[in-house]
């Protein structure tokens, strides 16, 4: 066990969504060998770990998060020999691999679930099955055990006539929730972790892991969708401690995706004294543009609320000894420059794309770069629902219309919120298929790949890619970024997020940083000039910040970090 800043403070993680990263064989789908081919690119960017989304055997109903076999490679992504090659080559470049483990549920194609469907009592106990009413039939199954809603829409329960039982699926109907109260299930999953650890992986990301512990008593939720009963559930901390202990992974890099969680729980998940995980993803800051808290109701980003959430999670997690994963985007989120910035012109796109890492990479925690974010990739601006592949997006296109939206209104919402916004192929160059594949890509490629691409940006010292490379290097160079305390500052404009990092005993580099970011398309007053006396610019995305009437004023989408 060690202090999180000492363990993780200088590290940066890069997320790879395998299907969309790089295609090595021309079938239009990214694969493991495609990752190996781009390792030199990742080494030059400066990242330390690669979080790789699931490449295990899967029907691919949910982009691989419906796992049919935890110990085998889905053929479309390659072979185990391809993984072993990737592992060797990454290690040779000083890059660790973090695998994405989906342990809340399995695919209904998994052998365990198939055996449960035969009535095998051993495997029925692996899942959350509940008896149906005595008079239930296939045509009239009656009411499900609870009124809980699936994250993908509709009931969270599915009736199996042959068994006369319902099974729980918090996500797609093909993703059956495991029964973590069964010690045999916990032992199976710990063995999966040991299997991949023995193959040389350096860490794990655990998908929606705070949902694994369900309540013993199942009841309807008349206030929400049911999540308050199973989020950060009754035994989640002890089950995680057991997984870490039995899997032998306490000293490895581990991160939990925490759905609708709390700061108090995330301190327990990540503070070393609790022997659980090393860091946590929380998503509250990515809901500030949800009208009424509804993902499928659009609103302008609430920047004061965003500032408040970042402040609370930074300051309170620091006080409690916890550790944050710092991120704007992943395979489930729209592109952040399209969402929180302005991509209407190339200059505003560049500023918006560089504002975001200044805001998060200089905070306390471990920054994550989602593939293409370092290039400034944007939402694809598809024009037809037929261009989308994501099961959630297609479901909600129908649900929104069932709730009264016109097809045009439903499409506009999906276009802004779809998980496919971040799943288009990485734009390696300006050629027809963006250098991603020699075949036909599995999903369309944005037209802006003509100028938003790795080949052009790596050759340009003023590009978004070059900016990311510099800010990643700063984390490795500056102890104050790695381990300093954090305190948020009161800004003159509610569109400005500002904070201070301090480390009095910094052995090298600055001992104090002040970071100010303008999340608007107009000039914004930031901080009193006298508080900035003697500071020098450490990094900036523009040159139109200035002192005016005793105040630091930031230009549109301007971000600057000052050092002492």
XYZ file of C-alpha atoms in Angstrom:
564
model
C 0.000 0.000 0.000
C 1.353 3.425 -0.881
C 0.301 7.049 -1.147
C -1.752 7.518 -4.294
C 0.194 10.606 -5.402
C 3.459 8.676 -5.201
C 1.919 5.744 -7.059
C -0.116 7.564 -9.697
C 0.652 11.288 -9.642
C 2.887 11.306 -12.727
C 0.843 8.791 -14.764
C -1.482 9.342 -17.739
C -3.832 6.702 -19.143
C -4.964 6.473 -22.771
C -8.235 4.716 -23.513
C -8.528 2.550 -26.611
C -11.880 1.410 -27.936
C -10.575 -1.515 -29.960
C -13.239 -1.536 -32.661
C -12.474 2.062 -33.646
C -8.753 2.470 -33.016
C -6.853 0.910 -35.939
C -7.677 -1.877 -38.380
C -4.722 -4.079 -39.364
C -6.447 -6.511 -41.741
C -8.832 -4.417 -43.842
C -12.123 -5.783 -42.515
C -13.223 -2.333 -41.344
C -12.980 -3.175 -37.625
C -10.117 -2.231 -35.333
C -8.171 -5.071 -33.750
C -5.347 -5.958 -31.363
C -2.659 -5.967 -34.045
C -3.883 -2.516 -35.039
C -3.025 -1.312 -31.528
C 0.441 -2.867 -31.770
C 1.027 -1.001 -35.029
C 0.392 2.336 -33.283
C 2.417 1.820 -30.107
C 5.184 4.166 -31.256
C 2.571 6.903 -31.692
C 1.359 6.339 -28.130
C 4.903 6.272 -26.789
C 5.614 9.617 -28.460
C 2.448 11.096 -26.984
C 3.831 10.181 -23.565
C 1.137 7.975 -22.024
C 1.906 5.335 -19.407
C -1.022 2.913 -19.585
C -3.469 1.780 -22.248
C -6.972 1.037 -21.037
C -8.329 -1.318 -23.690
C -12.089 -1.837 -23.946
C -13.310 -5.459 -23.919
C -11.926 -7.637 -26.700
C -13.215 -10.878 -25.203
C -15.589 -13.288 -26.956
C -18.922 -11.529 -27.310
C -22.033 -11.294 -29.498
C -21.270 -7.541 -29.620
C -24.773 -6.430 -28.682
C -23.192 -3.728 -26.521
C -19.839 -3.076 -28.158
C -18.195 -5.975 -26.330
C -19.543 -5.140 -22.874
C -21.642 -8.297 -23.212
C -18.929 -10.878 -22.495
C -19.447 -14.517 -23.472
C -16.022 -15.766 -22.335
C -13.626 -13.796 -20.134
C -10.601 -15.892 -21.116
C -10.771 -15.797 -24.914
C -10.360 -13.202 -27.650
C -13.247 -12.311 -29.955
C -12.059 -13.435 -33.429
C -12.907 -10.093 -35.045
C -10.262 -8.532 -32.770
C -7.604 -11.181 -33.316
C -6.151 -14.069 -31.339
C -4.523 -14.672 -27.984
C -1.193 -14.674 -29.811
C -2.019 -11.152 -31.018
C -2.671 -10.101 -27.433
C 0.595 -11.641 -26.264
C 2.440 -9.736 -29.004
C 0.740 -6.494 -27.990
C 1.655 -7.094 -24.355
C 5.327 -7.728 -25.205
C 5.632 -4.751 -27.514
C 3.890 -2.392 -25.097
C 6.137 -3.511 -22.250
C 9.201 -2.931 -24.441
C 8.088 0.703 -24.760
C 7.374 1.137 -21.059
C 3.595 1.119 -21.553
C 1.330 -0.965 -19.315
C -1.959 -2.560 -20.384
C -5.168 -2.122 -18.384
C -7.961 -4.517 -19.272
C -11.648 -3.656 -19.007
C -13.445 -6.247 -16.885
C -17.249 -6.398 -17.108
C -18.148 -8.150 -13.870
C -21.623 -6.795 -13.104
C -23.125 -8.955 -15.849
C -22.334 -11.446 -18.593
C -23.767 -11.998 -22.014
C -26.722 -14.359 -22.107
C -24.489 -16.303 -24.533
C -22.016 -17.039 -21.728
C -21.755 -20.737 -20.834
C -22.846 -19.953 -17.284
C -26.101 -18.414 -18.450
C -26.727 -21.111 -21.068
C -26.406 -23.734 -18.333
C -28.705 -21.708 -16.118
C -31.334 -21.837 -18.867
C -31.246 -25.653 -18.682
C -32.338 -25.369 -15.049
C -28.945 -26.312 -13.596
C -29.254 -25.088 -9.986
C -25.508 -24.321 -9.731
C -25.688 -21.810 -12.568
C -29.144 -20.481 -11.762
C -27.463 -19.277 -8.572
C -24.858 -17.408 -10.653
C -27.479 -14.839 -11.728
C -30.273 -12.753 -10.221
C -33.236 -14.996 -10.986
C -36.577 -14.454 -9.236
C -39.597 -16.756 -9.350
C -42.574 -15.559 -11.377
C -46.150 -15.537 -10.115
C -47.761 -19.009 -10.080
C -50.117 -18.145 -12.945
C -47.468 -16.535 -15.196
C -47.376 -17.652 -18.806
C -45.277 -16.729 -21.829
C -48.181 -14.680 -23.166
C -49.071 -13.154 -19.793
C -46.021 -13.183 -17.513
C -47.562 -10.659 -15.157
C -45.689 -7.907 -13.378
C -41.894 -8.174 -13.084
C -40.360 -8.470 -9.587
C -39.843 -4.674 -9.413
C -40.546 -1.634 -11.557
C -36.819 -0.926 -12.045
C -35.871 0.527 -15.429
C -32.981 -0.752 -17.539
C -30.224 1.751 -18.287
C -31.048 1.144 -21.946
C -34.791 1.680 -21.509
C -37.686 -0.612 -20.653
C -37.968 -3.032 -17.753
C -34.807 -4.287 -16.044
C -36.365 -7.774 -15.877
C -36.910 -10.445 -18.531
C -39.248 -13.420 -18.162
C -38.016 -16.926 -19.086
C -41.081 -19.129 -19.625
C -39.143 -22.408 -19.527
C -37.841 -21.582 -16.061
C -40.915 -19.728 -14.834
C -38.487 -17.072 -13.597
C -37.413 -13.507 -14.281
C -33.768 -12.466 -14.541
C -32.341 -9.019 -13.807
C -30.572 -7.041 -16.539
C -29.703 -3.493 -15.530
C -28.437 -2.992 -19.074
C -29.422 -4.734 -22.324
C -31.686 -7.785 -22.183
C -28.693 -9.806 -23.415
C -26.637 -8.733 -20.354
C -27.776 -10.752 -17.348
C -26.687 -9.466 -13.926
C -24.449 -11.773 -11.925
C -25.283 -12.743 -8.356
C -22.325 -11.460 -6.360
C -23.882 -12.748 -3.151
C -22.869 -16.213 -4.368
C -19.282 -16.898 -3.214
C -18.765 -19.208 -6.215
C -19.352 -16.258 -8.555
C -16.856 -14.133 -6.660
C -14.302 -16.945 -6.809
C -14.819 -17.339 -10.581
C -14.231 -13.630 -11.189
C -11.139 -13.504 -8.976
C -9.772 -16.368 -11.060
C -10.393 -14.371 -14.246
C -8.330 -11.523 -12.772
C -5.513 -13.922 -11.873
C -5.587 -15.355 -15.420
C -4.922 -11.970 -17.031
C -2.475 -10.894 -14.350
C -0.432 -14.004 -15.170
C -0.400 -12.871 -18.800
C 1.401 -9.699 -17.789
C -1.263 -7.004 -17.692
C -0.500 -3.993 -15.504
C -3.955 -3.045 -14.290
C -7.709 -3.333 -14.574
C -10.687 -1.092 -15.163
C -13.893 -2.498 -13.665
C -17.083 -1.630 -15.512
C -20.033 -0.266 -13.420
C -18.494 -2.057 -10.474
C -20.447 -0.149 -7.818
C -23.636 -1.860 -9.027
C -22.531 -5.412 -8.229
C -24.176 -5.703 -4.787
C -27.964 -5.873 -4.972
C -30.286 -5.545 -1.966
C -31.627 -8.725 -0.386
C -35.139 -7.286 -0.381
C -36.407 -6.262 -3.818
C -38.884 -3.386 -3.879
C -40.457 -0.995 -6.337
C -39.030 2.485 -6.730
C -41.725 5.154 -6.799
C -39.170 7.983 -6.751
C -36.848 6.983 -9.594
C -35.688 4.144 -11.819
C -34.491 1.814 -9.064
C -30.858 2.843 -8.939
C -31.051 4.093 -5.366
C -31.546 0.494 -4.231
C -28.528 -1.061 -5.948
C -26.002 1.785 -6.432
C -23.093 1.447 -3.969
C -25.005 -1.550 -2.620
C -24.933 -3.183 0.808
C -21.865 -5.407 0.346
C -20.002 -3.636 -2.456
C -16.991 -2.633 -0.379
C -16.419 -6.061 1.147
C -16.831 -7.718 -2.258
C -14.283 -5.377 -3.809
C -11.847 -5.985 -0.970
C -12.225 -9.716 -1.536
C -11.721 -9.390 -5.307
C -8.563 -7.311 -4.811
C -7.213 -9.675 -2.158
C -8.013 -12.934 -3.946
C -7.004 -11.557 -7.336
C -3.688 -10.332 -5.925
C -4.048 -6.873 -7.473
C -3.743 -4.414 -4.582
C -0.433 -3.049 -5.867
C -1.674 -2.757 -9.453
C -3.413 0.185 -11.122
C -7.147 -0.367 -10.762
C -10.015 1.959 -11.537
C -13.710 1.521 -10.960
C -16.453 2.998 -13.108
C -18.867 4.296 -10.471
C -22.392 4.949 -11.676
C -24.373 7.624 -9.762
C -21.990 7.278 -6.831
C -21.077 9.555 -3.905
C -17.854 11.181 -2.750
C -18.036 9.315 0.543
C -18.170 5.975 -1.238
C -15.392 6.920 -3.654
C -13.105 7.785 -0.750
C -13.721 4.247 0.497
C -13.201 2.795 -2.964
C -9.842 4.533 -3.502
C -8.115 5.561 -0.256
C -5.225 3.108 0.365
C -6.356 2.297 3.889
C -9.459 0.521 2.579
C -7.596 -1.909 0.273
C -10.014 -1.589 -2.636
C -9.172 0.276 -5.878
C -6.618 2.962 -6.725
C -8.948 5.432 -8.461
C -12.572 6.037 -9.390
C -14.524 7.360 -12.344
C -17.498 9.473 -11.321
C -19.852 11.044 -13.845
C -21.715 13.836 -12.083
C -19.708 16.503 -13.923
C -20.821 15.010 -17.241
C -24.491 15.528 -16.421
C -24.409 19.320 -16.221
C -26.107 19.568 -19.617
C -28.900 17.118 -18.723
C -32.160 19.072 -18.385
C -33.783 17.915 -15.155
C -31.138 15.229 -14.789
C -32.407 13.422 -17.903
C -29.682 12.371 -20.354
C -32.160 12.569 -23.222
C -33.280 16.138 -22.457
C -30.873 18.730 -23.858
C -29.643 21.829 -22.031
C -26.684 24.185 -22.251
C -23.821 23.142 -19.952
C -24.258 24.645 -16.480
C -20.707 25.912 -15.892
C -21.236 27.110 -12.293
C -22.557 23.644 -11.451
C -19.626 22.054 -13.286
C -17.238 24.187 -11.246
C -18.981 23.198 -8.011
C -18.811 19.494 -8.805
C -15.140 19.617 -9.767
C -14.400 21.585 -6.586
C -16.263 19.158 -4.313
C -14.728 16.038 -5.827
C -11.229 17.526 -5.826
C -11.187 19.063 -2.390
C -13.152 16.389 -0.521
C -11.449 13.415 -2.168
C -8.086 14.996 -1.360
C -9.090 15.540 2.268
C -10.239 11.926 2.560
C -7.191 10.383 0.907
C -9.103 9.309 -2.225
C -7.941 9.585 -5.820
C -9.884 10.781 -8.859
C -9.718 9.645 -12.457
C -9.737 12.897 -14.472
C -11.608 12.772 -17.755
C -14.009 14.503 -20.124
C -14.743 11.652 -22.470
C -14.822 7.919 -23.040
C -16.542 5.363 -25.262
C -19.913 6.238 -23.683
C -19.766 10.041 -23.914
C -20.080 12.571 -26.765
C -16.886 14.355 -27.776
C -16.236 17.050 -25.141
C -15.170 19.855 -27.495
C -18.502 19.507 -29.330
C -20.304 19.365 -25.997
C -18.604 21.959 -23.793
C -16.915 24.124 -26.428
C -17.454 25.590 -29.871
C -16.275 23.826 -33.028
C -17.925 26.173 -35.517
C -14.576 27.528 -36.803
C -11.110 26.010 -36.840
C -9.771 28.540 -34.346
C -12.621 28.028 -31.898
C -12.329 24.267 -32.355
C -8.611 24.438 -31.515
C -9.185 26.604 -28.465
C -12.035 24.435 -27.201
C -10.014 21.250 -27.739
C -7.067 22.656 -25.749
C -9.123 24.330 -23.013
C -10.355 20.962 -21.774
C -7.000 19.324 -20.916
C -5.768 22.500 -19.197
C -8.792 22.302 -16.925
C -8.427 18.630 -15.964
C -4.815 17.534 -16.537
C -3.516 20.015 -13.972
C -5.939 18.823 -11.283
C -5.086 16.245 -8.618
C -5.676 12.730 -9.915
C -4.879 10.587 -12.940
C -5.775 12.069 -16.352
C -7.365 9.891 -19.009
C -7.151 10.665 -22.717
C -9.820 8.993 -24.810
C -8.595 8.041 -28.291
C -8.824 10.942 -30.729
C -9.271 13.484 -27.948
C -5.607 14.378 -28.391
C -6.417 15.236 -32.014
C -9.480 17.322 -31.212
C -11.862 14.804 -32.786
C -15.473 16.022 -32.734
C -18.957 14.557 -32.846
C -19.505 13.153 -36.354
C -22.674 15.164 -37.112
C -24.396 12.237 -38.779
C -27.473 13.132 -40.815
C -29.539 9.931 -40.518
C -30.433 7.472 -37.758
C -29.284 4.730 -40.153
C -25.699 5.866 -39.564
C -25.854 4.898 -35.876
C -24.937 1.454 -34.537
C -25.277 1.858 -30.756
C -28.077 -0.184 -29.144
C -28.832 2.547 -26.572
C -29.107 5.252 -29.246
C -31.392 3.185 -31.450
C -33.569 2.248 -28.465
C -33.946 5.858 -27.376
C -34.681 7.093 -30.885
C -37.815 4.947 -30.637
C -38.518 5.689 -26.959
C -38.371 9.455 -27.507
C -40.904 9.192 -30.306
C -43.115 6.944 -28.168
C -43.009 9.744 -25.570
C -44.245 12.301 -28.106
C -41.171 13.638 -29.905
C -41.231 13.984 -33.668
C -38.693 11.930 -35.636
C -36.727 15.140 -36.228
C -36.716 16.042 -32.526
C -35.725 12.511 -31.519
C -32.897 12.462 -34.051
C -31.577 15.840 -32.880
C -31.349 14.533 -29.304
C -29.681 11.274 -30.337
C -27.225 13.237 -32.491
C -26.125 15.212 -29.416
C -26.134 12.360 -26.901
C -25.245 9.160 -28.741
C -22.401 6.999 -27.536
C -21.509 6.612 -31.210
C -20.395 10.273 -31.166
C -17.124 9.030 -29.682
C -16.974 5.688 -31.466
C -16.100 6.803 -34.981
C -12.651 5.610 -36.139
C -9.500 7.403 -35.061
C -8.476 9.850 -37.778
C -4.907 8.892 -38.615
C -4.622 10.872 -41.852
C -6.633 12.781 -44.437
C -7.199 9.889 -46.846
C -10.646 8.524 -47.703
C -10.953 6.233 -44.674
C -8.784 8.420 -42.417
C -5.992 5.829 -42.450
C -8.100 3.621 -40.164
C -8.750 0.799 -42.618
C -8.116 -0.288 -46.181
C -11.668 -1.663 -46.242
C -15.071 -0.232 -45.383
C -15.208 1.153 -41.813
C -17.853 -0.358 -39.542
C -19.224 3.146 -38.874
C -18.906 6.409 -40.789
C -15.984 8.837 -40.567
C -16.462 12.603 -40.002
C -15.645 14.837 -42.960
C -13.306 16.963 -40.827
C -10.700 14.179 -40.851
C -9.257 16.152 -43.772
C -7.632 18.443 -41.204
C -8.302 16.758 -37.843
C -5.850 13.885 -38.155
C -2.671 12.527 -36.597
C -0.391 12.814 -39.641
C -0.941 16.541 -40.056
C -1.022 17.366 -36.350
C 2.142 15.508 -35.398
C 3.998 17.606 -37.961
C 2.573 20.875 -36.570
C 4.084 22.244 -33.322
C 0.958 24.370 -32.801
C -1.559 21.536 -33.204
C -3.935 20.061 -30.647
C -1.810 16.886 -30.626
C 1.347 18.864 -29.833
C -0.527 20.667 -27.061
C -1.557 17.351 -25.470
C 2.020 16.127 -25.690
C 3.211 19.226 -23.816
C 0.606 19.011 -21.069
C 1.270 15.294 -20.543
C 4.971 16.110 -20.193
C 4.175 18.792 -17.594
C 2.646 16.178 -15.307
C 5.864 14.193 -15.415
C 8.029 17.261 -14.843
C 6.148 19.082 -12.066
C 5.760 17.586 -8.582
C 3.150 20.236 -7.781
C 0.914 18.756 -10.505
C 1.556 15.222 -9.301
C 1.033 15.720 -5.592
C 0.080 19.300 -4.730
C -2.941 20.312 -2.698
C -5.864 21.769 -4.627
C -8.094 24.729 -3.792
C -10.717 26.222 -6.068
C -10.762 29.991 -6.470
C -13.680 32.397 -6.735
C -13.718 33.769 -10.284
C -15.257 37.069 -11.338
C -17.269 35.376 -14.102
C -19.525 32.361 -13.649
C -18.152 31.009 -16.924
C -14.621 30.718 -15.508
C -13.280 27.715 -13.611
C -10.158 28.567 -11.611
C -8.100 26.695 -9.039
C -4.740 26.694 -7.296
C -2.257 23.844 -6.760
C 0.429 24.157 -4.080
C 3.302 21.966 -2.887
C 5.620 23.724 -0.487
C 8.283 21.010 -0.452
C 8.484 20.563 -4.232
C 12.012 19.363 -4.959
C 11.885 20.761 -8.477
C 9.730 22.956 -10.657
C 7.102 25.418 -9.430
C 5.587 25.250 -5.956
C 2.376 26.996 -6.927
C 0.111 26.940 -9.967
C -2.983 28.970 -10.742
C -5.196 27.671 -13.545
C -8.028 29.676 -15.119
C -10.329 28.465 -17.917
C -13.027 30.439 -19.745
C -15.886 28.163 -20.809
C -17.572 30.743 -23.021
C -17.347 32.393 -26.409
C -16.917 35.898 -24.975
C -14.248 37.656 -22.923
C -14.578 36.802 -19.230
C -13.123 38.327 -16.087
C -11.242 35.710 -14.114
C -9.106 36.649 -11.084
C -7.677 39.765 -9.396
C -4.411 40.732 -11.000
C -2.653 41.300 -7.687
C -3.106 37.617 -6.822
C -1.105 36.752 -9.922
C 1.905 39.024 -9.406
C 5.173 37.319 -10.176
C 3.618 34.370 -11.974
C 4.879 33.196 -15.345
C 2.910 31.367 -18.006
C 3.408 27.611 -17.752
C 0.998 26.677 -20.544
C -1.730 28.494 -22.476
C -3.997 27.854 -25.432
C -4.215 31.491 -26.583
C -2.483 34.850 -26.252
C -5.509 37.074 -25.636
C -5.548 36.823 -21.849
C -4.619 40.184 -20.341
C -4.729 42.382 -17.259
C -7.554 44.894 -17.539
C -8.746 47.209 -14.748
C -6.890 45.144 -12.161
C -8.364 41.844 -13.324
C -7.127 38.934 -15.414
C -9.424 38.785 -18.451
C -9.560 35.661 -20.609
C -10.500 35.622 -24.284
C -13.100 33.221 -25.701
C -12.392 29.581 -24.727
C -9.072 30.724 -23.300
C -7.146 28.723 -20.685
C -3.913 29.634 -18.943
C -1.788 28.172 -16.150
C 0.592 30.452 -14.233
C 3.482 29.143 -12.153
C 5.565 30.426 -9.224
